[in-house]
Amino acid sequence: METKITIMHEDGLDMDALEEAGYIIRKGGLVAFPTETVYGLGANALDEAAVKKIFEAKGRPQDNPLIVHIAHFDLSAYAKEVPPIAEKLAKTFWPGPLTILLKKADIIPSTTTAGLDSVGLRMPSNKIARTLIEKAGLPIAAPSANISGRPSPTEVSRCIEDLSGKVDYIIGGDKSEVGLESTVVDCTVTPPCVLRPGGITLEMLRDINHDIYIDPAIMMKSDNNLKPKAPGMKYRHYAPKAPVKIIKGDLQKTIEKINEIVQNYIDRNMKVGIMATEETKKYYPLGEVVSLGSRYNLQSIAQNLFETLRTLDDRGVDVIISEAFEEKGIGIAVMNRLNKAASFDITTL
Ligand code: TXA
Ligand code: MG
């Protein structure tokens, strides 16, 4: 399949391209597009055949439901029951990086929700994404626009790398602002439960309802007793080709330990990538050192995490060693993705 590509910016929308991409969605095709979290791979959420193509293009497991992207506040168009807390969360955080799970309306086919009777709804803040939804005139089902298992794309070049030849259209925009996927909040239960941490932090959600909590299964390696409720959270995910190891603890000790490990790998003729920060990068004399951003700005770390994992793969490293980050604010989401990329290979000092 030939993939058409158009690059634009949020402050200079190419309306003709968006019109054409909207038409492709209406006709049952696949369009990759930017959002403020990560790039998405979209199809008509109401068309089973179109949605099936998403699963094929990504190589996505059949039991993993898709998020439905909308451009209006009418939750009841796609959900059967809309509790007041869901309305309130939508009013407060939409458009933005929050997905609200509700009981699905019959109009949403079960292929979209992978057989579940709930549906995830999200209104993205990215103007290209919202205009595309409006032009399509339909809700757009969109997972992250990567081959399943790989880190989500935050730049159009990565969508092209993963999906060229497999989708009809790739719309490019700027680098994704948040860099990690949306927060998923299950509003079919009381109190609501966070199934995936993201750009809308637990602290922000608790300002609206103090009882909101995080599914305890997601911050640890899944075992038989405790399974994450979002099907997607159980897979080895966000993973580069090279294995990732996390070193956690006092910063000075972390630096010493990482240098020791790096030396060991180099002695065995292995190429090592180090995920460091602006504050620490100068203390690593060996290895491929990449700064994720500043420790004092966890948002910058979130924005660069997936791209850095892919960059280190491109440099052909055999193993990646990463510092750990404070689990507060968006740091919870950062550590959730990093832990999963590392399959929970964490050394605590
Ligand atoms: O930021 C985002 O949410 C991006 C952009 C493109 O909007 N999309 C995204 O989609 O991350 P995806 O498919 O890569 O991740 C969706 C996550 C998965 O972990 C999935 O299991 C969960 O949301 N999910 C979706 N619908 C669900 C449902 N009805 N019940 C439980 N989990 C659900
Ligand atoms: Mg994904």
CSV table of C-alpha atoms and ligand atoms in Angstrom, one decimal:
chain,number,residue,atom,x,y,z
A,1,MET,CA,0.0,0.0,0.0
A,2,GLU,CA,1.2,3.5,-0.8
A,3,THR,CA,1.2,5.8,2.3
A,4,LYS,CA,0.6,9.4,1.7
A,5,ILE,CA,2.4,11.8,4.1
A,6,THR,CA,1.7,15.4,4.9
A,7,ILE,CA,3.5,17.4,7.6
A,8,MET,CA,1.8,20.5,9.1
A,9,HIS,CA,1.9,22.6,12.3
A,10,GLU,CA,-0.9,23.2,14.8
A,11,ASP,CA,-0.8,26.9,14.0
A,12,GLY,CA,-0.9,26.4,10.3
A,13,LEU,CA,-3.4,23.6,9.6
A,14,ASP,CA,-3.5,22.2,6.1
A,15,MET,CA,-7.2,22.0,5.7
A,16,ASP,CA,-7.1,20.2,2.3
A,17,ALA,CA,-5.0,17.5,3.7
A,18,LEU,CA,-7.2,17.1,6.8
A,19,GLU,CA,-10.3,17.0,4.6
A,20,GLU,CA,-8.7,14.2,2.6
A,21,ALA,CA,-7.6,12.3,5.7
A,22,GLY,CA,-11.1,12.7,7.1
A,23,TYR,CA,-12.6,11.3,3.9
A,24,ILE,CA,-10.2,8.3,4.1
A,25,ILE,CA,-11.4,7.6,7.7
A,26,ARG,CA,-15.1,7.8,6.5
A,27,LYS,CA,-14.2,5.3,3.7
A,28,GLY,CA,-12.8,2.8,6.2
A,29,GLY,CA,-9.1,3.6,5.8
A,30,LEU,CA,-6.2,4.2,8.3
A,31,VAL,CA,-4.7,7.6,9.2
A,32,ALA,CA,-1.8,8.2,11.6
A,33,PHE,CA,-2.0,11.6,13.3
A,34,PRO,CA,-0.3,13.7,16.0
A,35,THR,CA,-1.8,14.1,19.5
A,36,GLU,CA,-0.5,16.0,22.5
A,37,THR,CA,0.4,12.6,24.1
A,38,VAL,CA,1.8,10.4,21.4
A,39,TYR,CA,1.0,9.8,17.7
A,40,GLY,CA,-2.2,7.8,17.1
A,41,LEU,CA,-3.3,5.4,14.4
A,42,GLY,CA,-6.9,6.1,13.6
A,43,ALA,CA,-9.9,4.5,12.0
A,44,ASN,CA,-13.6,4.9,12.1
A,45,ALA,CA,-14.5,3.7,15.6
A,46,LEU,CA,-18.0,2.6,14.5
A,47,ASP,CA,-16.8,0.5,11.6
A,48,GLU,CA,-15.6,-3.0,12.6
A,49,ALA,CA,-13.8,-3.8,9.3
A,50,ALA,CA,-11.8,-0.5,9.6
A,51,VAL,CA,-11.0,-1.2,13.3
A,52,LYS,CA,-9.7,-4.7,12.4
A,53,LYS,CA,-7.2,-3.1,10.0
A,54,ILE,CA,-5.7,-1.2,13.0
A,55,PHE,CA,-5.0,-4.5,14.8
A,56,GLU,CA,-3.4,-5.9,11.7
A,57,ALA,CA,-1.2,-2.9,10.9
A,58,LYS,CA,0.1,-2.8,14.4
A,59,GLY,CA,0.3,-6.5,15.1
A,60,ARG,CA,-1.8,-5.7,18.2
A,61,PRO,CA,-3.2,-8.5,20.4
A,62,GLN,CA,-6.9,-9.0,19.8
A,63,ASP,CA,-7.8,-8.6,23.5
A,64,ASN,CA,-6.5,-5.0,23.8
A,65,PRO,CA,-9.3,-2.4,23.5
A,66,LEU,CA,-8.9,0.9,21.6
A,67,ILE,CA,-9.5,4.4,22.9
A,68,VAL,CA,-12.2,6.3,21.0
A,69,HIS,CA,-11.3,9.9,20.2
A,70,ILE,CA,-14.0,12.5,20.0
A,71,ALA,CA,-14.3,16.3,19.4
A,72,HIS,CA,-17.5,17.1,21.4
A,73,PHE,CA,-18.5,16.9,25.0
A,74,ASP,CA,-21.5,14.6,24.5
A,75,LEU,CA,-20.4,11.5,26.4
A,76,SER,CA,-23.8,10.0,26.2
A,77,ALA,CA,-23.5,9.6,22.4
A,78,TYR,CA,-21.1,6.7,23.0
A,79,ALA,CA,-21.7,5.7,26.7
A,80,LYS,CA,-24.8,4.2,28.3
A,81,GLU,CA,-24.3,5.6,31.8
A,82,VAL,CA,-22.5,8.8,32.4
A,83,PRO,CA,-22.0,9.4,36.2
A,84,PRO,CA,-21.6,13.0,37.3
A,85,ILE,CA,-17.9,12.4,38.1
A,86,ALA,CA,-17.2,11.5,34.5
A,87,GLU,CA,-18.9,14.8,33.3
A,88,LYS,CA,-16.8,16.7,35.8
A,89,LEU,CA,-13.5,15.1,34.8
A,90,ALA,CA,-14.4,15.8,31.1
A,91,LYS,CA,-15.3,19.4,31.8
A,92,THR,CA,-12.1,19.9,33.8
A,93,PHE,CA,-9.5,18.1,31.7
A,94,TRP,CA,-10.8,18.0,28.2
A,95,PRO,CA,-9.5,18.6,25.7
A,96,GLY,CA,-6.4,16.9,27.0
A,97,PRO,CA,-4.5,13.8,28.0
A,98,LEU,CA,-7.3,12.0,29.9
A,99,THR,CA,-9.3,8.9,28.8
A,100,ILE,CA,-12.5,8.2,30.6
A,101,LEU,CA,-13.9,4.7,30.7
A,102,LEU,CA,-17.6,4.3,30.7
A,103,LYS,CA,-20.2,1.6,29.9
A,104,LYS,CA,-20.3,1.5,26.1
A,105,ALA,CA,-23.3,2.4,24.1
A,106,ASP,CA,-24.5,-0.2,21.5
A,107,ILE,CA,-23.3,2.0,18.7
A,108,ILE,CA,-19.7,1.1,19.6
A,109,PRO,CA,-18.8,-2.3,18.0
A,110,SER,CA,-17.3,-4.8,20.3
A,111,THR,CA,-14.2,-5.1,18.0
A,112,THR,CA,-13.3,-1.5,19.1
A,113,THR,CA,-13.5,-2.4,22.8
A,114,ALA,CA,-12.0,-5.9,22.3
A,115,GLY,CA,-15.2,-7.5,23.6
A,116,LEU,CA,-15.4,-5.4,26.8
A,117,ASP,CA,-18.6,-3.6,27.7
A,118,SER,CA,-16.8,-0.4,28.6
A,119,VAL,CA,-15.4,2.2,26.2
A,120,GLY,CA,-12.5,4.6,26.7
A,121,LEU,CA,-13.3,8.2,25.5
A,122,ARG,CA,-10.8,10.9,25.0
A,123,MET,CA,-10.9,14.4,23.5
A,124,PRO,CA,-7.3,15.3,22.4
A,125,SER,CA,-6.1,18.9,22.8
A,126,ASN,CA,-3.9,18.8,19.7
A,127,LYS,CA,-5.6,20.9,17.0
A,128,ILE,CA,-4.6,18.6,14.1
A,129,ALA,CA,-6.2,15.7,15.9
A,130,ARG,CA,-9.4,17.5,16.7
A,131,THR,CA,-9.8,19.0,13.3
A,132,LEU,CA,-9.3,15.5,11.8
A,133,ILE,CA,-12.1,14.1,14.0
A,134,GLU,CA,-14.3,17.0,13.0
A,135,LYS,CA,-13.5,16.5,9.3
A,136,ALA,CA,-14.2,12.8,9.5
A,137,GLY,CA,-17.5,13.6,11.3
A,138,LEU,CA,-17.0,10.3,13.3
A,139,PRO,CA,-15.4,9.1,16.5
A,140,ILE,CA,-11.9,7.9,15.7
A,141,ALA,CA,-10.5,4.7,17.4
A,142,ALA,CA,-6.8,5.2,17.8
A,143,PRO,CA,-4.1,3.3,19.6
A,144,SER,CA,-0.5,4.7,19.7
A,145,ALA,CA,0.9,4.6,16.1
A,146,ASN,CA,3.7,2.1,16.7
A,147,ILE,CA,4.2,-1.5,15.9
A,148,SER,CA,2.9,-3.3,19.0
A,149,GLY,CA,5.4,-3.6,21.8
A,150,ARG,CA,7.7,-0.8,20.6
A,151,PRO,CA,7.9,2.6,22.3
A,152,SER,CA,5.1,4.9,21.2
A,153,PRO,CA,6.0,7.5,18.6
A,154,THR,CA,6.3,11.1,19.7
A,155,GLU,CA,7.7,12.2,16.4
A,156,VAL,CA,6.4,11.7,12.9
A,157,SER,CA,9.6,10.1,11.7
A,158,ARG,CA,8.9,7.2,14.0
A,159,CYS,CA,5.4,6.7,12.6
A,160,ILE,CA,6.9,6.6,9.2
A,161,GLU,CA,9.4,4.0,10.4
A,162,ASP,CA,6.8,1.7,11.9
A,163,LEU,CA,3.8,2.2,9.6
A,164,SER,CA,4.9,3.3,6.1
A,165,GLY,CA,3.3,1.0,3.6
A,166,LYS,CA,0.8,-0.3,6.1
A,167,VAL,CA,-1.6,2.7,6.4
A,168,ASP,CA,-3.3,5.1,3.9
A,169,TYR,CA,-2.1,8.4,5.3
A,170,ILE,CA,0.4,9.8,7.8
A,171,ILE,CA,-0.3,13.3,9.1
A,172,GLY,CA,2.8,14.8,10.7
A,173,GLY,CA,2.9,17.6,13.3
A,174,ASP,CA,5.3,18.7,15.9
A,175,LYS,CA,6.9,16.6,18.6
A,176,SER,CA,4.3,15.4,21.1
A,177,GLU,CA,4.0,17.8,24.0
A,178,VAL,CA,3.3,15.3,26.8
A,179,GLY,CA,5.3,12.4,25.4
A,180,LEU,CA,3.5,9.6,27.3
A,181,GLU,CA,0.0,8.2,26.6
A,182,SER,CA,-3.1,9.6,28.3
A,183,THR,CA,-4.2,8.9,31.8
A,184,VAL,CA,-6.9,6.2,31.7
A,185,VAL,CA,-9.6,6.6,34.5
A,186,ASP,CA,-12.2,3.9,35.0
A,187,CYS,CA,-15.5,5.7,35.8
A,188,THR,CA,-17.6,2.5,35.7
A,189,VAL,CA,-16.5,1.9,39.3
A,190,THR,CA,-16.9,4.0,42.5
A,191,PRO,CA,-14.5,5.6,43.3
A,192,PRO,CA,-12.9,5.9,39.9
A,193,CYS,CA,-9.7,4.1,39.4
A,194,VAL,CA,-6.6,5.0,37.4
A,195,LEU,CA,-5.8,2.1,35.1
A,196,ARG,CA,-2.9,3.9,33.4
A,197,PRO,CA,-1.0,6.9,34.8
A,198,GLY,CA,-0.3,9.8,32.3
A,199,GLY,CA,-0.3,13.5,31.7
A,200,ILE,CA,-3.2,14.2,34.0
A,201,THR,CA,-1.6,13.3,37.3
A,202,LEU,CA,-3.2,11.6,40.4
A,203,GLU,CA,-2.8,14.8,42.3
A,204,MET,CA,-4.8,16.7,39.6
A,205,LEU,CA,-7.5,14.0,39.6
A,206,ARG,CA,-7.7,14.0,43.4
A,207,ASP,CA,-8.4,17.8,43.4
A,208,ILE,CA,-11.7,16.8,41.7
A,209,ASN,CA,-12.4,13.6,43.7
A,210,HIS,CA,-10.2,12.8,46.7
A,211,ASP,CA,-11.0,9.1,46.5
A,212,ILE,CA,-9.6,8.4,43.1
A,213,TYR,CA,-6.8,5.9,43.4
A,214,ILE,CA,-4.3,4.0,41.1
A,215,ASP,CA,-4.9,0.3,40.2
A,216,PRO,CA,-2.2,-1.3,42.5
A,217,ALA,CA,-1.4,-3.9,39.9
A,218,ILE,CA,0.2,-1.4,37.5
A,219,MET,CA,3.3,-0.4,39.4
A,220,MET,CA,4.5,-4.0,39.9
A,221,LYS,CA,5.3,-6.9,37.7
A,222,SER,CA,2.1,-8.6,36.9
A,223,ASP,CA,1.5,-12.0,38.6
A,224,ASN,CA,-1.4,-14.3,38.8
A,225,ASN,CA,-3.0,-12.7,41.8
A,226,LEU,CA,-2.8,-9.1,40.7
A,227,LYS,CA,-3.6,-8.4,37.0
A,228,PRO,CA,-3.9,-4.9,35.6
A,229,LYS,CA,-7.4,-4.0,34.6
A,230,ALA,CA,-6.4,-2.2,31.4
A,231,PRO,CA,-5.6,-5.2,29.1
A,232,GLY,CA,-2.8,-3.2,27.5
A,233,MET,CA,-0.9,-2.8,30.7
A,234,LYS,CA,0.0,-6.4,31.0
A,235,TYR,CA,2.2,-6.7,27.9
A,236,ARG,CA,5.9,-6.1,27.7
A,237,HIS,CA,5.5,-2.7,26.3
A,238,TYR,CA,7.3,0.5,25.5
A,239,ALA,CA,10.3,-1.7,25.0
A,240,PRO,CA,13.3,-1.0,22.8
A,241,LYS,CA,15.2,-3.9,21.3
A,242,ALA,CA,18.0,-3.7,23.9
A,243,PRO,CA,17.2,-4.9,27.4
A,244,VAL,CA,16.7,-2.0,29.9
A,245,LYS,CA,18.0,-2.0,33.5
A,246,ILE,CA,17.0,0.6,36.1
A,247,ILE,CA,19.2,1.6,39.0
A,248,LYS,CA,17.3,3.2,41.8
A,249,GLY,CA,18.3,5.0,45.0
A,250,ASP,CA,20.6,7.8,46.3
A,251,LEU,CA,21.8,9.7,43.3
A,252,GLN,CA,25.5,9.7,44.1
A,253,LYS,CA,25.4,5.9,44.7
A,254,THR,CA,23.3,5.5,41.5
A,255,ILE,CA,26.0,7.2,39.4
A,256,GLU,CA,28.8,5.0,41.0
A,257,LYS,CA,26.8,1.8,40.4
A,258,ILE,CA,25.9,2.7,36.8
A,259,ASN,CA,29.6,3.4,36.1
A,260,GLU,CA,30.6,0.1,37.6
A,261,ILE,CA,28.0,-1.8,35.5
A,262,VAL,CA,29.0,0.0,32.4
A,263,GLN,CA,32.6,-0.9,32.9
A,264,ASN,CA,31.7,-4.5,33.3
A,265,TYR,CA,29.7,-4.6,30.0
A,266,ILE,CA,32.5,-2.7,28.1
A,267,ASP,CA,35.0,-5.3,29.4
A,268,ARG,CA,32.8,-7.9,27.7
A,269,ASN,CA,32.9,-5.9,24.4
A,270,MET,CA,29.3,-4.8,24.8
A,271,LYS,CA,27.9,-1.4,23.7
A,272,VAL,CA,26.0,0.3,26.6
A,273,GLY,CA,23.5,3.1,26.5
A,274,ILE,CA,23.0,5.3,29.6
A,275,MET,CA,19.8,7.2,30.2
A,276,ALA,CA,21.0,10.1,32.4
A,277,THR,CA,19.8,13.7,33.1
A,278,GLU,CA,21.1,17.2,32.5
A,279,GLU,CA,22.4,17.1,36.1
A,280,THR,CA,24.2,13.8,35.9
A,281,LYS,CA,25.4,13.3,32.3
A,282,LYS,CA,28.8,14.7,33.0
A,283,TYR,CA,29.6,12.0,35.6
A,284,TYR,CA,29.5,9.1,33.0
A,285,PRO,CA,32.8,9.0,31.2
A,286,LEU,CA,32.0,5.8,29.3
A,287,GLY,CA,29.1,4.4,27.2
A,288,GLU,CA,26.5,6.2,25.0
A,289,VAL,CA,25.2,8.8,27.3
A,290,VAL,CA,21.8,10.5,26.6
A,291,SER,CA,20.2,13.1,28.7
A,292,LEU,CA,16.4,12.7,29.2
A,293,GLY,CA,16.1,16.2,30.5
A,294,SER,CA,16.2,17.8,33.9
A,295,ARG,CA,15.5,15.9,37.1
A,296,TYR,CA,13.8,19.2,38.2
A,297,ASN,CA,11.4,19.1,35.3
A,298,LEU,CA,9.9,15.6,35.1
A,299,GLN,CA,7.7,16.8,32.2
A,300,SER,CA,10.9,17.1,30.1
A,301,ILE,CA,11.8,13.5,31.0
A,302,ALA,CA,8.3,12.3,30.0
A,303,GLN,CA,8.6,14.1,26.7
A,304,ASN,CA,11.9,12.5,25.8
A,305,LEU,CA,11.6,9.0,27.2
A,306,PHE,CA,10.2,7.1,24.2
A,307,GLU,CA,12.3,8.9,21.7
A,308,THR,CA,15.5,8.3,23.7
A,309,LEU,CA,14.7,4.5,23.9
A,310,ARG,CA,14.4,4.5,20.1
A,311,THR,CA,17.5,6.6,19.7
A,312,LEU,CA,19.6,4.2,21.7
A,313,ASP,CA,18.3,1.3,19.6
A,314,ASP,CA,19.4,3.2,16.5
A,315,ARG,CA,22.9,3.5,18.0
A,316,GLY,CA,23.0,-0.3,18.2
A,317,VAL,CA,23.5,-0.6,22.0
A,318,ASP,CA,23.4,-4.1,23.5
A,319,VAL,CA,21.9,-2.9,26.8
A,320,ILE,CA,20.4,0.3,28.3
A,321,ILE,CA,21.0,1.4,31.9
A,322,SER,CA,18.7,4.1,33.3
A,323,GLU,CA,18.5,6.3,36.3
A,324,ALA,CA,15.2,6.2,38.2
A,325,PHE,CA,12.9,9.2,38.8
A,326,GLU,CA,10.8,10.6,41.6
A,327,GLU,CA,7.3,9.0,41.6
A,328,LYS,CA,5.3,12.1,42.0
A,329,GLY,CA,3.2,14.1,39.5
A,330,ILE,CA,4.0,12.9,36.0
A,331,GLY,CA,6.9,11.0,37.5
A,332,ILE,CA,4.5,8.2,38.3
A,333,ALA,CA,3.7,7.8,34.6
A,334,VAL,CA,7.4,8.0,33.7
A,335,MET,CA,8.4,5.3,36.1
A,336,ASN,CA,5.4,3.1,35.0
A,337,ARG,CA,6.6,3.2,31.4
A,338,LEU,CA,10.3,2.8,32.3
A,339,ASN,CA,9.5,-0.2,34.6
A,340,LYS,CA,7.6,-1.9,31.8
A,341,ALA,CA,10.3,-1.1,29.2
A,342,ALA,CA,12.7,-2.8,31.7
A,343,SER,CA,10.4,-5.7,32.4
A,344,PHE,CA,10.9,-4.6,36.0
A,345,ASP,CA,14.6,-5.2,36.0
A,346,ILE,CA,15.2,-2.8,38.9
A,347,THR,CA,18.2,-2.7,41.2
A,348,THR,CA,17.4,-0.8,44.4
A,349,LEU,CA,20.5,0.5,46.2
B,1,TXA,O1,-2.7,9.0,24.7
B,1,TXA,C1,-3.3,8.1,24.3
B,1,TXA,O2,-4.2,7.5,24.9
B,1,TXA,C2,-2.9,7.5,22.9
B,1,TXA,C3,-3.3,8.6,21.9
B,1,TXA,C4,-3.1,8.1,20.5
B,1,TXA,O3,-4.6,9.1,22.1
B,1,TXA,N1,-3.6,6.3,22.7
B,1,TXA,C5,-3.2,5.2,23.3
B,1,TXA,O4,-3.8,4.0,22.9
B,1,TXA,O5,-2.3,5.1,24.1
B,1,TXA,P1,-3.3,2.6,23.2
B,1,TXA,O6,-4.2,1.7,22.4
B,1,TXA,O7,-1.9,2.5,22.8
B,1,TXA,O8,-3.5,2.3,24.7
B,1,TXA,C6,-4.8,2.2,25.2
B,1,TXA,C7,-4.8,1.7,26.6
B,1,TXA,C8,-4.5,0.2,26.6
B,1,TXA,O9,-3.7,-0.1,27.8
B,1,TXA,C9,-5.9,-0.4,26.8
B,1,TXA,O10,-5.8,-1.7,27.3
B,1,TXA,C10,-6.6,0.6,27.6
B,1,TXA,O11,-6.1,1.9,27.2
B,1,TXA,N2,-8.1,0.6,27.4
B,1,TXA,C11,-8.7,1.1,26.3
B,1,TXA,N3,-10.0,0.8,26.4
B,1,TXA,C12,-10.2,0.2,27.6
B,1,TXA,C13,-11.3,-0.4,28.2
B,1,TXA,N4,-12.6,-0.3,27.7
B,1,TXA,N5,-11.1,-1.0,29.4
B,1,TXA,C14,-9.9,-1.1,30.0
B,1,TXA,N6,-8.8,-0.6,29.4
B,1,TXA,C15,-8.9,0.0,28.2
B,2,MG,MG,0.1,1.8,22.8
